[in-house]
């Protein structure tokens, strides 16, 4: 069995770092180097990164209302 | 009391009026700088100024009026060319007629304007500022700043309560993708003389926490086009040019370019457009994420499909593979055997050549030996012809005394015994 890769905790990463890692995962998957045993591991990591990035970009309705209220517009 | 001519004030002013209003002061084109422009009761009032070279000392000053009957036409004409209304700080060329009013005093009635003069002056002033920024090497500084991946923390410089700011915030936060933005207003005066200093102060306030912000957006209210001349300011332009965060400018409309549009990282026409641009960056980031997610999902399932396919292939091979392997090995053996035969064939000529070489070696040796032997025989014949035995056989003899050959008669003495050697023997005799 190949060794399971160790990933940086997503919350300590910048948005750019997270997107760069996503691109690397994609590149690995498109290459022959990708081990089938690690596929699930990579996919899980990619999902985690995607979720983190998306939640950084978008806000919930409650948050938006709060922001609008604080601006008094 | 001496009888003297006395006038009423009105009479005096009528005289003054006659002196002032003459052909020399009627419909004269004059250049001046505008100040304190205000519209009251449909009429436009202003001060016309002439300053010295440095703009520090006022050399001349007069009240100017555009009556409401002329205002609309003059304003439209001016705006069509310059893209801005009459405002403080602008240099104008106007046609005036001097008037004198008993109550309101001296003023210049403006009846026409040449907007090209103002435009030329504005462009020249702007060009001066741009050239200075270029020579100082800071013109492109803000424009070449790198943006953060997705700008979400927006510091806004605008007039508090201005419609433009509200438009901006609404457009920004009511975006369909619910992109998250943090916005804070840093208030400044966006019109008139205090514009540069208050905008610069706001920029400085944001710079104190520049880590907190991704960019600065400078916007002002929509509505009527208003005075942009106050933005044509070197200090403000330099502050924007050297600003450490990217600056987005949305203070003008289509044609209302100011010097700030040349130095800011990003120029948009309206506050709404500024928000749209920021939302657009977020949307493109979201779409990049979506594409990455899809590509990774696709890559993953393709990997699995590929692996399954390979497994199926091996499964199909399993029943036939052993026989195929045997056959292949057999064929390989045959090949090797035939290759060995070919190797033997290649050795034959080499062996023949070796044999030939051995034979010629023997011949060469014999020849050399024979030649040497013949030479030895010849030498032997010469040697035997020269040997003492041969000489003796021809009748010569050797005489010896005490084993030494006698070669001179005087070396002999009487009574000595000598030995004479002949070819077949020897004898002794005594010397007499």
Short mmCIF file of N, CA and C in Angstrom, two decimals, chain B residues 173 175 180 223 242 298 397 415:
data_model
loop_
_atom_site.label_atom_id
_atom_site.label_comp_id
_atom_site.label_asym_id
_atom_site.label_seq_id
_atom_site.Cartn_x
_atom_site.Cartn_y
_atom_site.Cartn_z
N UNK B 173 -23.55 43.53 -2.71
CA UNK B 173 -24.01 42.51 -1.77
C UNK B 173 -25.23 41.73 -2.27
N UNK B 175 -25.58 40.29 -5.02
CA UNK B 175 -25.18 39.57 -6.23
C UNK B 175 -25.77 38.16 -6.19
N UNK B 180 -19.37 36.77 -0.79
CA UNK B 180 -19.20 37.46 0.48
C UNK B 180 -18.27 38.66 0.30
N UNK B 223 -26.48 60.82 -10.13
CA UNK B 223 -27.24 62.06 -10.29
C UNK B 223 -26.56 62.98 -11.27
N UNK B 242 0.92 56.02 -5.75
CA UNK B 242 1.86 55.33 -4.86
C UNK B 242 1.15 54.45 -3.83
N UNK B 298 -14.23 14.09 -12.68
CA UNK B 298 -14.09 13.37 -13.95
C UNK B 298 -12.80 12.55 -13.95
N UNK B 397 105.54 -27.07 -40.67
CA UNK B 397 105.62 -27.63 -39.32
C UNK B 397 105.67 -26.50 -38.32
N UNK B 415 121.76 -26.23 -27.51
CA UNK B 415 121.44 -27.26 -26.49
C UNK B 415 119.99 -27.29 -26.11
#
